[in-house]
XYZ file of C-alpha atoms in Angstrom:
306
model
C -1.284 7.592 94.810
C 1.756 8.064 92.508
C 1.505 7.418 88.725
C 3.737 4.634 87.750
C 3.011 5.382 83.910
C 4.542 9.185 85.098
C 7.452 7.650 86.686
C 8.378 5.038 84.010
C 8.704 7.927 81.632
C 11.022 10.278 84.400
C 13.480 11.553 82.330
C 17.326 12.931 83.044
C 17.494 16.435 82.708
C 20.139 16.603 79.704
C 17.565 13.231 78.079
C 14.839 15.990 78.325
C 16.766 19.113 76.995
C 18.253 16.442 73.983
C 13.971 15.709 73.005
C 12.860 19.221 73.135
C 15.738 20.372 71.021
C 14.868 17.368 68.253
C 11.505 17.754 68.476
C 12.019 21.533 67.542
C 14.455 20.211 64.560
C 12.143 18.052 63.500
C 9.216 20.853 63.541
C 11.685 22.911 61.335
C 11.809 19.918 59.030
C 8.410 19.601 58.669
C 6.925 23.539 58.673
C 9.901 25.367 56.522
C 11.115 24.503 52.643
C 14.287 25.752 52.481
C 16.396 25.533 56.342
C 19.721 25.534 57.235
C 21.930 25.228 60.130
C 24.091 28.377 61.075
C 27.734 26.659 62.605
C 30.424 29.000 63.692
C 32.597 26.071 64.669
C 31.912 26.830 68.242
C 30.532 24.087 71.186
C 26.579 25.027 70.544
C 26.652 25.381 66.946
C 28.372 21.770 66.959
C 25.952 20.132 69.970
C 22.774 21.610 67.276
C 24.742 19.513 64.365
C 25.364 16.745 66.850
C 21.474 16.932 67.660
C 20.136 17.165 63.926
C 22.263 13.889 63.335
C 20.125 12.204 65.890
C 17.271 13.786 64.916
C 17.405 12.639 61.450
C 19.428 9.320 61.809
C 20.101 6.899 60.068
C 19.194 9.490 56.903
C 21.807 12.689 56.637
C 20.779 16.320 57.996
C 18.567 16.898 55.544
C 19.879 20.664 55.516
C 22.973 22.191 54.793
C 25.552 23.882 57.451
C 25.863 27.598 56.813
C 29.125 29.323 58.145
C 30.007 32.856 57.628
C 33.805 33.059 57.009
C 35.172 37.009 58.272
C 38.547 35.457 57.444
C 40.535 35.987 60.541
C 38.742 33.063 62.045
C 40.914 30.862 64.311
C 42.611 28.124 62.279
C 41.514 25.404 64.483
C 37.941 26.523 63.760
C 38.143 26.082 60.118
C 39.997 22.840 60.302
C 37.466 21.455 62.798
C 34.671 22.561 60.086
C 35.987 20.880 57.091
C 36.605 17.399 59.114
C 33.812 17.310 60.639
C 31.536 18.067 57.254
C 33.361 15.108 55.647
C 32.764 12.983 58.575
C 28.840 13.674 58.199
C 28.585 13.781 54.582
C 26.589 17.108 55.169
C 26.495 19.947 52.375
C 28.635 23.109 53.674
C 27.904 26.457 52.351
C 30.431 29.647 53.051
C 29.449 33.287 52.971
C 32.839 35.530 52.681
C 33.041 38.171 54.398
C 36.364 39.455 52.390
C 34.094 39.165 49.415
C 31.443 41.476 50.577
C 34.171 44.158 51.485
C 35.361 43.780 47.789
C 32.196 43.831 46.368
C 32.625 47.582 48.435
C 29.297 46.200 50.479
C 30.599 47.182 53.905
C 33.429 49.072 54.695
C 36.436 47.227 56.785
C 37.047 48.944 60.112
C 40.704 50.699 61.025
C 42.857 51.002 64.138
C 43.290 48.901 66.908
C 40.002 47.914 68.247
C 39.273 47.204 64.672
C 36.743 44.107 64.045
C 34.903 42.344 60.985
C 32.064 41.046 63.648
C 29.290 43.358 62.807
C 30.517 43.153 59.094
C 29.240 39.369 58.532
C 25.902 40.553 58.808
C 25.358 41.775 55.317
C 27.069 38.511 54.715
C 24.517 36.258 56.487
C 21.759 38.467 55.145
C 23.125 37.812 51.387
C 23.969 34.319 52.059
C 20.001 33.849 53.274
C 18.571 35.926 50.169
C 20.431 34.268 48.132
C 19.846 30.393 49.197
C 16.194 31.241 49.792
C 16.705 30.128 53.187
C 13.608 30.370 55.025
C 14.472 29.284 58.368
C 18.190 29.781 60.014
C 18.544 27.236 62.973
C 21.189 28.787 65.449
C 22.802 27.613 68.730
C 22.202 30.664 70.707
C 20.934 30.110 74.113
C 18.606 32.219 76.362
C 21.475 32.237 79.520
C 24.386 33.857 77.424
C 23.301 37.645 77.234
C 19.770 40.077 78.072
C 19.699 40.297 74.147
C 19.671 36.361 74.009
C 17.134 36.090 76.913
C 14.342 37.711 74.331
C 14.422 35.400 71.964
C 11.568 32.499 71.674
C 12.251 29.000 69.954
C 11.011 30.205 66.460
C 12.246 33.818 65.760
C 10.312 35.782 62.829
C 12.537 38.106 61.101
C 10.939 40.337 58.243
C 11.883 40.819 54.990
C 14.905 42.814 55.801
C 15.946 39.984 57.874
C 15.513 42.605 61.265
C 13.910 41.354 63.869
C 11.453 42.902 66.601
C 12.124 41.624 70.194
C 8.716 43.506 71.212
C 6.826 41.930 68.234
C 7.337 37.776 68.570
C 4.622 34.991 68.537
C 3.655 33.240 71.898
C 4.710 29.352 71.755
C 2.093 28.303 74.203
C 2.470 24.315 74.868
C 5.580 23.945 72.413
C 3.430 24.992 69.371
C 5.626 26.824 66.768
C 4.083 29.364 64.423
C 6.344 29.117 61.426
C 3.717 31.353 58.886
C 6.024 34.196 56.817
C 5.290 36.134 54.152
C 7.773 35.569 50.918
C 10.942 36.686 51.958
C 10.580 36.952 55.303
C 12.223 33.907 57.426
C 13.148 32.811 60.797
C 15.692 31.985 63.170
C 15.319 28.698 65.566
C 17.366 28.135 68.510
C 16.518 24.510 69.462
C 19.078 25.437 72.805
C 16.981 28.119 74.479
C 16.329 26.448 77.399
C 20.281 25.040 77.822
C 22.815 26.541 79.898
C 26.393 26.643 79.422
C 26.727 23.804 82.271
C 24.163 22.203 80.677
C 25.836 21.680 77.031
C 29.519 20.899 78.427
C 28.063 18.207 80.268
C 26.438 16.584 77.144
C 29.287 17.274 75.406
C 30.770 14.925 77.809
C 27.921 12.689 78.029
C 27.596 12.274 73.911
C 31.479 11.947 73.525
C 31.543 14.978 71.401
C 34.152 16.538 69.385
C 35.624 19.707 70.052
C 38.474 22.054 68.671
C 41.408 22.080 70.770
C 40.814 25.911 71.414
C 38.287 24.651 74.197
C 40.983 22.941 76.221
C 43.851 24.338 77.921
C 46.970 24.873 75.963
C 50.189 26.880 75.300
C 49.534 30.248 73.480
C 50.880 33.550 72.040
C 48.882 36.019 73.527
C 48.745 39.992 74.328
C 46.838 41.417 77.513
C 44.415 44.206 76.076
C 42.851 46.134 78.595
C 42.608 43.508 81.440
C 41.790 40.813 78.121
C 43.488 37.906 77.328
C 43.702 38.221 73.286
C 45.548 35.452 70.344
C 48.451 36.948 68.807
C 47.711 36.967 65.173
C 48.504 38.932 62.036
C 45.057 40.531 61.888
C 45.842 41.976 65.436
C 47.166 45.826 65.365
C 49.309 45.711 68.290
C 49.934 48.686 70.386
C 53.590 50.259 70.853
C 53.353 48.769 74.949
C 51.932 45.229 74.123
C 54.305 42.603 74.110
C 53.303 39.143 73.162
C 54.239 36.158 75.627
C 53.301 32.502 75.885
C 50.721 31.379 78.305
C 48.654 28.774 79.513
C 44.894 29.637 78.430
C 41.684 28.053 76.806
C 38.357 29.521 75.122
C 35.202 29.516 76.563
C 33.435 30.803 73.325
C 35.082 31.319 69.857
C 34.525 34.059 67.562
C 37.367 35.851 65.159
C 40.663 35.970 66.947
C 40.429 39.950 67.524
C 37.721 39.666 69.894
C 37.808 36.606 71.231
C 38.817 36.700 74.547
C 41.322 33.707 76.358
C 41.329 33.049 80.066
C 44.506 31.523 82.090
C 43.060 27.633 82.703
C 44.775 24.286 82.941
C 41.276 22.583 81.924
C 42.356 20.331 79.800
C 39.626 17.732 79.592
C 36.043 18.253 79.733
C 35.468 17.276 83.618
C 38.129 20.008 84.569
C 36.367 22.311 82.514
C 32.519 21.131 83.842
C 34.039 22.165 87.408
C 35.413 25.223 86.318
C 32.369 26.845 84.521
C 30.396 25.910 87.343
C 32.546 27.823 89.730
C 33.318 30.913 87.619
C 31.581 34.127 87.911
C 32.203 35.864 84.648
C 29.903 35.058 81.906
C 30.793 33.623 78.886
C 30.761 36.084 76.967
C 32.524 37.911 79.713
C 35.846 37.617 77.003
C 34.289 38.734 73.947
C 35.331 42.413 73.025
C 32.464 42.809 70.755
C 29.527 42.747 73.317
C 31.358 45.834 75.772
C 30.991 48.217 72.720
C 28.224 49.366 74.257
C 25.007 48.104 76.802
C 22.711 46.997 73.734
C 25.355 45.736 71.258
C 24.521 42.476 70.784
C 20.855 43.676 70.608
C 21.623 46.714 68.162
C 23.326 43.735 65.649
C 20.482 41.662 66.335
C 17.870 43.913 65.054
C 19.945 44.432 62.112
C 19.885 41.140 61.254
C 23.036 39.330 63.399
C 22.800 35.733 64.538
């Protein structure tokens, strides 16, 4: 005999993903003092703000939005960032990266394949030492790299802000274990159990706002090694690299010297739903940072990356 009670409460799969990922905002609310919200700018960073306004609602995010600024952000990004903080009211606070290098912090990489990614770490590790931040909510997701894949909802970091993917708490029926010691924190990611299908197509189920980056448009760009790259001043071009215009979008947005393009006329988010689900090549596939070697995105996050 079925259970009607079971079946009046059979939820969509997005309406299912949407309450786990408040309920863990909420839980953050209610366990940690001092949380924030790390946004980049990019689609899951903004779907996380987009959930902790329904979480919340009709009251503000009761947290501020954290975004560490390396300065050779995309433009688009930033302008995206400050419109959509005034359109929430929410409190926005910026670590520099530029002002860590001149505070002679970290040391700004040369050459060609030169990059300010891993240098935003001291940044975020400042910026979190020096807000008291005790609990950093993030928007990675357990389907974008093996690094990711390790990571549980609630993600102790000790007081040196590293964390140790062999040491984490079980979460056994969605309880969360939020105990530190002073000046250790931790970092939630209410999207673990999202995929990249699964966020575009609340993005186009909520109506959300994206930069125009995401959608296919006319660019100045430089092929690097089989990658797509943005022509910009902080790019050292090579003597046999010639920029040219082409047609190209961004399936994930970092600084613009290792974030990679790809050739697509998706310009509107069902063209782009049918095109992620089709691809083969991850989506981090374009960014330059993760090929440095096998563990790099695991070697920054032990130090301390997002």
């Amino acid at each position: 005999m079925k259970n009607k009670m079971a079946e009046s409460y059979n939820l969509d799969h997005l309406t299912e993903l949407e309450a786990e990922s408040i309920f863990v905002l909420r839980e953050v609310a209610a366990q940690f003092d001092r949380p924030a919200i790390l946004f980049s700018g990019g689609k899951d960073s903004i779907v996380v703000t987009h959930l902790a306004s329904k979480a919340f609602a009709p009251a503000k995010i009761p947290m501020p939005l954290v975004h560490i600024d390396t300065g050779h952000n995309f433009p688009e990004t930033i302008a995206f960032r400050d419109n959509l903080v005034a359109d929430l009211g929410a409190h926005l606070i910026v670590g520099s990266v530029q002002e860590t290098i001149n505070q002679g912090k970290v040391q700004e990489e040369t050459g060609h394949n030169a990059s300010r990614n891993k240098l935003q770490t001291t940044t975020l590790i400042d910026t979190i030492e020096e807000n008291k931040f005790d609990a950093c909510i993030g928007g990675a997701r357990r389907d974008e790299e093996k690094a990711r894949a390790k990571e549980r909802f609630f993600s102790h970091r000790d007081d040196f802000s590293q964390w140790d993917p062999k040491n984490q708490r079980p979460e056994l029926w969605n309880l969360f274990n939020g105990m530190h010691a002073p000046g250790e924190h931790f970092r939630v990611f209410p999207l673990n159990n999202w995929t990249e299908l699964d966020v575009w197509n609340y993005i186009l189920r909520e109506k959300i706002a994206l930069p125009s980056l995401y959608f296919s448009h006319q660019r100045e760009c430089i092929t690097r090694d089989g990658q797509i790259l943005s022509n910009s001043n902080f790019l050292q071009l090579k003597e046999n690299e010639t920029p040219e215009m082409m047609q190209v979008r961004f399936r994930t947005l970092g600084d613009l010297t290792i974030t990679g393009a790809f050739e697509s006329d998706a310009d509107n988010l069902e063209k782009i739903i049918e095109e992620v689900a089709a691809t083969r090549i991850t989506e981090r596939g374009g960014r330059i940072d993760d090929k440095r070697s096998s563990s790099a995105m695991e070697d920054r996050k032990k130090d301390g990356y997002f």
